Coordinates of C-alpha atoms and ligand atoms in Angstrom, one line a residue:
M1 CA 30.3 -10.5 54.2
Q2 CA 28.5 -12.1 51.3
I3 CA 26.3 -9.9 49.1
E4 CA 24.5 -11.7 46.3
P5 CA 24.4 -10.0 42.9
Q6 CA 21.0 -9.3 41.2
A7 CA 19.6 -12.5 39.8
F8 CA 18.6 -12.1 36.1
D9 CA 15.3 -14.0 36.3
R10 CA 13.1 -10.9 36.5
V11 CA 15.3 -8.4 34.7
L12 CA 13.5 -7.1 31.6
S13 CA 14.8 -3.5 31.4
S14 CA 18.5 -3.9 31.3
M15 CA 20.7 -3.5 28.2
C16 CA 23.3 -5.7 29.8
T17 CA 23.0 -9.4 30.2
E18 CA 24.7 -12.4 31.8
P19 CA 28.1 -12.7 30.3
H20 CA 28.7 -15.8 28.1
P21 CA 30.6 -18.5 30.2
V22 CA 33.8 -18.0 28.1
A23 CA 33.5 -14.3 28.6
R24 CA 33.2 -14.7 32.3
E25 CA 36.2 -17.0 32.4
A26 CA 38.4 -14.6 30.3
A27 CA 37.4 -11.7 32.5
E28 CA 38.5 -13.4 35.6
R29 CA 41.9 -14.4 34.1
F30 CA 42.6 -10.8 33.1
L31 CA 41.3 -9.0 36.2
A32 CA 44.7 -7.7 37.1
T33 CA 45.8 -6.3 33.8
N34 CA 45.7 -2.7 32.6
P35 CA 45.5 -2.1 28.8
G36 CA 46.1 1.6 29.7
D37 CA 49.8 0.6 30.1
P38 CA 50.7 -1.5 27.1
G39 CA 54.4 -1.4 27.9
T40 CA 53.8 -3.3 31.1
Y41 CA 50.8 -5.5 30.0
P42 CA 51.5 -6.4 26.4
S43 CA 49.4 -9.5 26.3
V44 CA 46.2 -7.6 27.0
T45 CA 47.2 -5.0 24.3
A46 CA 47.5 -7.8 21.8
L47 CA 44.0 -9.0 22.8
E48 CA 42.7 -5.4 22.4
D49 CA 44.0 -5.4 18.8
E50 CA 42.1 -8.6 18.3
A51 CA 38.9 -7.1 19.7
V52 CA 39.1 -4.1 17.5
S53 CA 39.7 -6.2 14.4
M54 CA 36.6 -8.4 15.3
L55 CA 34.5 -5.3 15.9
G56 CA 35.6 -4.1 12.5
D57 CA 34.3 -7.4 10.9
I58 CA 31.0 -6.9 12.6
A59 CA 30.7 -3.2 11.5
G60 CA 31.9 -3.6 7.9
L61 CA 35.2 -1.9 8.4
E62 CA 38.3 -3.5 6.9
D63 CA 41.1 -1.8 8.6
P64 CA 39.6 -0.5 11.8
S65 CA 41.1 1.8 14.5
G66 CA 39.6 1.8 17.9
Y67 CA 39.7 0.6 21.4
I68 CA 37.7 -1.1 24.1
A69 CA 36.1 1.7 26.2
S70 CA 34.3 1.6 29.5
G71 CA 31.0 1.7 27.6
G72 CA 28.8 3.5 25.2
T73 CA 29.0 6.7 27.1
E74 CA 32.8 6.9 26.8
A75 CA 32.7 5.9 23.2
N76 CA 30.2 8.6 22.4
I77 CA 32.1 11.3 24.4
Q78 CA 35.3 10.4 22.6
A79 CA 33.6 10.5 19.2
V80 CA 32.3 14.0 19.9
R81 CA 35.7 15.0 21.2
I82 CA 37.3 13.9 17.9
A83 CA 34.8 16.0 15.9
R84 CA 35.3 19.0 18.2
N85 CA 39.1 18.8 17.9
R86 CA 39.0 18.5 14.1
A87 CA 36.5 21.4 13.7
E88 CA 37.9 24.5 12.3
T89 CA 35.5 26.7 14.1
R90 CA 35.8 27.7 17.8
T91 CA 32.0 27.3 18.2
P92 CA 31.2 23.9 16.7
N93 CA 27.8 22.3 16.9
V94 CA 26.7 18.7 16.9
V95 CA 23.3 17.6 15.5
M96 CA 21.4 14.6 16.8
P97 CA 17.8 13.2 16.9
E98 CA 15.9 13.5 20.2
S99 CA 16.0 9.7 20.4
A100 CA 19.8 9.7 21.0
H101 CA 21.2 8.6 24.3
F102 CA 21.7 11.0 27.2
S103 CA 25.5 10.3 27.1
F104 CA 25.7 13.0 24.3
Q105 CA 24.4 15.6 26.7
K106 CA 27.3 14.7 28.9
A107 CA 29.6 14.9 25.9
A108 CA 28.3 18.4 25.0
D109 CA 28.6 19.6 28.5
V110 CA 32.2 18.3 29.1
L111 CA 33.4 19.4 25.6
G112 CA 31.6 22.7 25.4
V113 CA 29.9 22.0 22.0
D114 CA 26.5 23.3 21.1
L115 CA 24.2 20.3 21.0
R116 CA 21.3 20.7 18.5
I117 CA 18.5 18.2 19.1
V118 CA 16.1 17.6 16.3
P119 CA 12.7 15.8 16.4
T120 CA 12.0 12.2 15.2
D121 CA 9.3 11.3 12.7
D122 CA 6.2 9.1 13.2
S123 CA 8.4 6.0 13.1
F124 CA 10.7 7.3 15.9
R125 CA 13.6 7.9 13.5
A126 CA 15.6 11.0 12.9
D127 CA 13.5 13.5 10.8
L128 CA 15.8 14.1 7.8
E129 CA 14.2 17.4 6.9
A130 CA 14.8 18.6 10.5
V131 CA 18.4 17.5 10.4
R132 CA 19.0 19.1 7.0
S133 CA 17.7 22.5 8.2
C134 CA 19.7 22.3 11.4
V135 CA 23.2 21.7 10.1
D136 CA 25.4 24.6 9.0
E137 CA 29.1 25.4 8.3
E138 CA 29.8 25.1 12.0
T139 CA 28.4 21.5 12.3
A140 CA 31.3 19.3 13.4
M141 CA 29.3 16.0 13.6
V142 CA 25.9 14.5 12.7
I143 CA 24.8 11.6 14.9
G144 CA 22.6 8.7 13.9
V145 CA 21.5 5.9 16.2
A146 CA 21.4 2.3 15.1
G147 CA 19.2 0.8 17.7
T148 CA 17.7 3.5 19.9
T149 CA 17.5 3.0 23.7
E150 CA 13.8 3.5 24.0
Y151 CA 12.3 2.0 20.8
G152 CA 15.1 0.1 19.1
R153 CA 14.8 2.2 16.0
V154 CA 17.5 2.6 13.3
D155 CA 18.0 6.0 11.8
P156 CA 18.4 6.4 8.1
I157 CA 22.2 6.3 8.3
P158 CA 23.1 6.7 4.5
E159 CA 20.9 9.8 4.3
L160 CA 22.4 11.3 7.4
G161 CA 25.8 10.6 5.8
E162 CA 24.9 12.6 2.8
I163 CA 23.7 15.5 5.0
A164 CA 26.9 15.4 7.0
E165 CA 29.1 15.3 3.9
A166 CA 27.3 18.3 2.4
V167 CA 28.5 20.5 5.3
D168 CA 31.9 18.7 5.7
A169 CA 30.8 17.3 9.1
M170 CA 31.7 13.9 10.5
L171 CA 29.1 11.1 10.9
H172 CA 28.9 9.1 14.1
V173 CA 26.7 6.1 14.5
D174 CA 25.7 5.0 17.9
A175 CA 25.3 1.2 17.6
A176 CA 26.2 0.7 21.3
W177 CA 23.2 -1.6 21.8
G178 CA 22.2 -2.5 18.2
G179 CA 25.6 -3.4 16.8
F180 CA 25.5 -7.1 17.7
V181 CA 22.0 -7.7 16.2
L182 CA 22.0 -5.5 13.1
P183 CA 24.4 -7.7 11.1
F184 CA 21.5 -10.2 10.8
T185 CA 18.9 -7.6 9.6
D186 CA 18.5 -5.7 6.3
F187 CA 19.2 -2.3 7.9
E188 CA 21.9 -0.1 6.4
W189 CA 23.9 1.0 9.4
H190 CA 27.6 0.4 9.2
F191 CA 30.9 1.7 7.6
D192 CA 30.3 -0.1 4.4
H193 CA 26.8 1.2 3.9
A194 CA 27.5 4.9 4.5
P195 CA 30.3 7.4 5.0
V196 CA 30.5 6.6 8.7
D197 CA 33.6 8.1 10.5
T198 CA 33.1 6.8 14.1
M199 CA 30.9 4.2 15.8
A200 CA 30.0 3.1 19.3
I201 CA 29.4 -0.7 19.4
D202 CA 29.4 -2.3 22.9
P203 CA 30.4 -5.9 23.6
H204 CA 28.9 -5.5 27.1
K205 CA 25.4 -5.1 25.8
M206 CA 24.2 -7.5 23.1
G207 CA 27.8 -8.8 22.7
Q208 CA 27.5 -10.9 25.9
A209 CA 30.8 -9.7 27.3
A210 CA 31.3 -8.7 30.9
V211 CA 31.0 -5.1 32.0
P212 CA 33.1 -2.9 31.2
A213 CA 33.5 -3.5 27.5
G214 CA 32.3 -0.7 25.2
G215 CA 33.7 -0.3 21.7
L216 CA 34.8 2.8 19.8
L217 CA 35.7 2.4 16.2
A218 CA 37.0 4.9 13.7
R219 CA 37.5 4.8 10.0
S220 CA 41.1 5.7 10.2
D221 CA 44.0 6.0 12.7
D222 CA 44.5 9.7 12.2
L223 CA 41.1 10.4 13.9
F224 CA 42.7 9.1 17.1
D225 CA 45.6 11.6 16.7
E226 CA 43.1 14.2 17.7
L227 CA 42.8 12.6 21.1
A228 CA 46.4 11.6 21.8
V229 CA 48.2 13.1 24.8
D230 CA 51.8 12.5 25.6
T231 CA 52.5 10.0 28.4
P232 CA 56.1 10.9 29.5
Y233 CA 56.7 8.3 32.2
L234 CA 55.1 5.3 30.4
E235 CA 56.9 3.1 27.9
S236 CA 54.2 3.9 25.3
T237 CA 54.5 7.5 24.2
S238 CA 50.9 8.6 23.9
Q239 CA 47.3 7.7 25.0
A240 CA 44.1 8.4 23.2
T241 CA 41.6 6.8 25.6
L242 CA 39.5 8.9 28.0
T243 CA 40.3 6.8 31.1
G244 CA 43.8 6.0 32.1
T245 CA 43.8 2.7 34.0
R246 CA 41.3 0.5 32.2
S247 CA 39.8 -3.0 32.6
G248 CA 41.8 -5.8 31.1
A249 CA 38.9 -8.0 32.1
G250 CA 36.6 -6.1 29.8
V251 CA 39.0 -6.4 26.9
A252 CA 39.6 -10.2 27.4
S253 CA 36.0 -10.9 27.9
A254 CA 35.0 -9.0 24.7
V255 CA 37.5 -11.0 22.7
A256 CA 36.4 -14.3 24.2
A257 CA 32.7 -13.6 23.6
M258 CA 33.3 -12.5 20.0
A259 CA 35.6 -15.4 19.2
E260 CA 33.0 -17.8 20.5
L261 CA 29.9 -16.2 19.0
W262 CA 30.6 -14.2 15.9
P263 CA 28.8 -14.8 13.6
E264 CA 26.7 -17.9 14.1
G265 CA 26.2 -17.6 17.9
Y266 CA 25.1 -14.0 17.7
E267 CA 22.8 -14.8 14.8
R268 CA 21.1 -17.6 16.8
Q269 CA 20.7 -15.2 19.7
Y270 CA 19.3 -12.5 17.5
V271 CA 16.6 -14.9 16.1
R272 CA 15.7 -16.0 19.7
S273 CA 15.5 -12.4 20.9
R274 CA 13.5 -11.3 17.9
N275 CA 11.0 -14.2 18.3
N276 CA 10.6 -13.4 21.9
A277 CA 10.0 -9.7 21.1
E278 CA 7.4 -10.6 18.6
W279 CA 5.7 -13.0 20.9
L280 CA 5.6 -10.4 23.7
A281 CA 4.3 -7.7 21.4
D282 CA 1.6 -10.0 20.2
A283 CA 0.6 -11.0 23.8
L284 CA 0.4 -7.3 24.8
E285 CA -1.6 -6.4 21.7
K286 CA -4.1 -9.3 22.3
R287 CA -4.7 -7.7 25.7
G288 CA -5.6 -4.4 24.2
Y289 CA -2.4 -2.5 24.9
E290 CA -1.0 -0.2 22.3
V291 CA 2.3 -1.6 21.2
V292 CA 5.2 0.1 19.3
D293 CA 6.0 -2.5 16.7
P294 CA 9.4 -3.9 17.5
T295 CA 11.9 -3.5 14.7
L296 CA 14.8 -4.8 16.9
P297 CA 14.3 -7.0 20.0
L298 CA 12.8 -4.2 22.2
V299 CA 9.1 -3.8 22.9
A300 CA 7.4 -0.7 24.2
A301 CA 3.7 -0.7 25.1
D302 CA 1.2 1.7 26.7
V303 CA 0.7 0.0 30.0
P304 CA -0.8 2.2 32.7
K305 CA 1.5 3.5 35.5
S306 CA -0.5 1.7 38.2
T307 CA -0.1 -1.6 36.5
F308 CA 3.6 -0.9 35.9
D309 CA 4.0 -0.1 39.6
A310 CA 2.2 -3.3 40.6
L311 CA 4.6 -5.3 38.4
R312 CA 7.6 -3.6 39.9
A313 CA 6.3 -4.4 43.3
E314 CA 6.2 -8.1 42.2
G315 CA 9.9 -7.9 41.6
W316 CA 9.9 -7.3 37.8
R317 CA 12.8 -5.1 36.8
I318 CA 11.1 -3.0 34.1
S319 CA 11.5 0.6 33.0
R320 CA 9.5 3.3 31.1
T321 CA 10.2 5.5 28.1
G322 CA 10.3 9.2 28.5
T323 CA 6.7 9.3 27.5
G324 CA 5.7 6.7 30.0
E325 CA 5.4 3.4 28.0
L326 CA 6.5 0.1 29.5
R327 CA 9.8 -0.9 27.9
I328 CA 11.1 -4.4 27.7
V329 CA 14.5 -5.4 26.2
C330 CA 14.8 -9.0 25.0
M331 CA 18.4 -9.5 26.0
P332 CA 20.0 -13.0 25.8
H333 CA 19.0 -13.8 29.5
V334 CA 15.3 -13.1 28.7
T335 CA 13.6 -16.4 28.0
R336 CA 10.1 -17.2 26.7
E337 CA 9.3 -18.7 30.1
M338 CA 10.2 -15.4 31.8
L339 CA 8.0 -13.5 29.4
A340 CA 5.1 -15.9 29.9
S341 CA 5.4 -15.6 33.6
F342 CA 5.5 -11.8 33.2
I343 CA 2.3 -11.8 31.1
G344 CA 0.7 -14.1 33.7
D345 CA 1.5 -11.5 36.4
L346 CA 0.2 -8.7 34.1
D347 CA -3.1 -10.6 33.7
R348 CA -3.4 -11.0 37.5
L349 CA -2.3 -7.5 38.4
E350 CA -3.6 -5.3 35.6
V351 CA -5.4 -2.1 36.7
R352 CA -7.8 -0.9 34.1
Ligands
LIG401 N1 24.1 4.4 23.4 C1 22.9 3.8 23.5 C2 22.1 3.6 22.2 C3 22.5 3.2 24.7 O1 21.4 2.5 24.8 C4 23.4 3.4 25.8 C5 23.0 2.8 27.1 C6 24.6 4.1 25.7 C7 24.9 4.6 24.5 C8 25.5 4.3 26.8 O2 26.1 3.1 27.1 P1 26.8 2.8 28.6 O3 25.7 2.8 29.5 O4 27.5 1.5 28.4 O5 27.7 3.9 28.8 N2 21.7 2.4 27.3 C9 21.1 1.9 28.5 C10 20.5 3.1 29.3 O6 21.1 4.1 29.6 C11 22.1 1.3 29.4 C12 21.6 0.4 30.4 C13 22.4 -0.8 30.7 C14 20.6 0.6 31.2 C15 22.0 -1.6 31.7 C16 20.2 -0.2 32.3 C17 20.9 -1.3 32.5 O7 20.6 -2.2 33.5 O8 19.3 3.0 29.6

């Protein structure tokens, strides 16, 4: 039986993309390896060290600890787990803006921490006053997002770091999507800009690696001691990952993509994506739609549900924000031609 995968030519909502050819090739070669068992598969373990070191370069961290996770969800869950295990209270809380990804809800549920969700301000970034009044001596972690899922916004990370430090809490930055474009912007988002303890940064999103390749980074190795469990019948003595058997394909493909593209290739891609986002925002504005100004290559616009449905019926893979705006992510596979054809369909199908 032959089932064709989804073609990318009408996919405008995904935060994943077509893997770079070198990433695809590396994934295939390492399909049968398991970095969860370093004693048996040492070559993929060496590659994983390489991946973490390159993620450290991207995220301003000189001597990084970390691993290649199954995705941003696992990285976020593990970061919250580190904070919970380090907390001295039995009733820790975690504070995050409402713009943070739903994976933190899973984390809070699985880990039994109290998740405190604070509003965002007019620019869709964490409201600092709200964060300040929400933290207390039981706050184990403050979360900032560097590239939000819905609007591509970057929270004020240095200020969140100050708030976290004041109550002795950890600071986690979710750069799962933004991490591979932010180095080419002026935003302050990484380990060298703020007292960041942990970060999610996913090669399988803007990093052009094959799925599954998420990234979890930590400022120091001892943070992972919080997660280590003994592994009696493996040659390695402990494991800090959430999953056991893991994808060597994800690890190899992350290394291949980063070795090929960091930094110039990613920068070229960022410029293409940004120009596409600006072109699209402009095209939508000219047609009278209210557009959320793109700060990273992600465009949201107030397009009526009926028009949205007509475009979906035409085969466009598009999605909507929680408040109903059309949302388009300018990933590497999204070309100007695709966007022009999308706008052509919008003109033809729009319901006013
Ligand atoms: N953090 C942020 C900021 C994210 O945007 C996402 C995923 C995650 C964490 C979780 O990452 P994983 O999905 O790798 O665990 N954001 C997209 C979303 O949930 C992911 C996505 C990817 C959606 C591909 C659609 C798609 O086709 O909407």
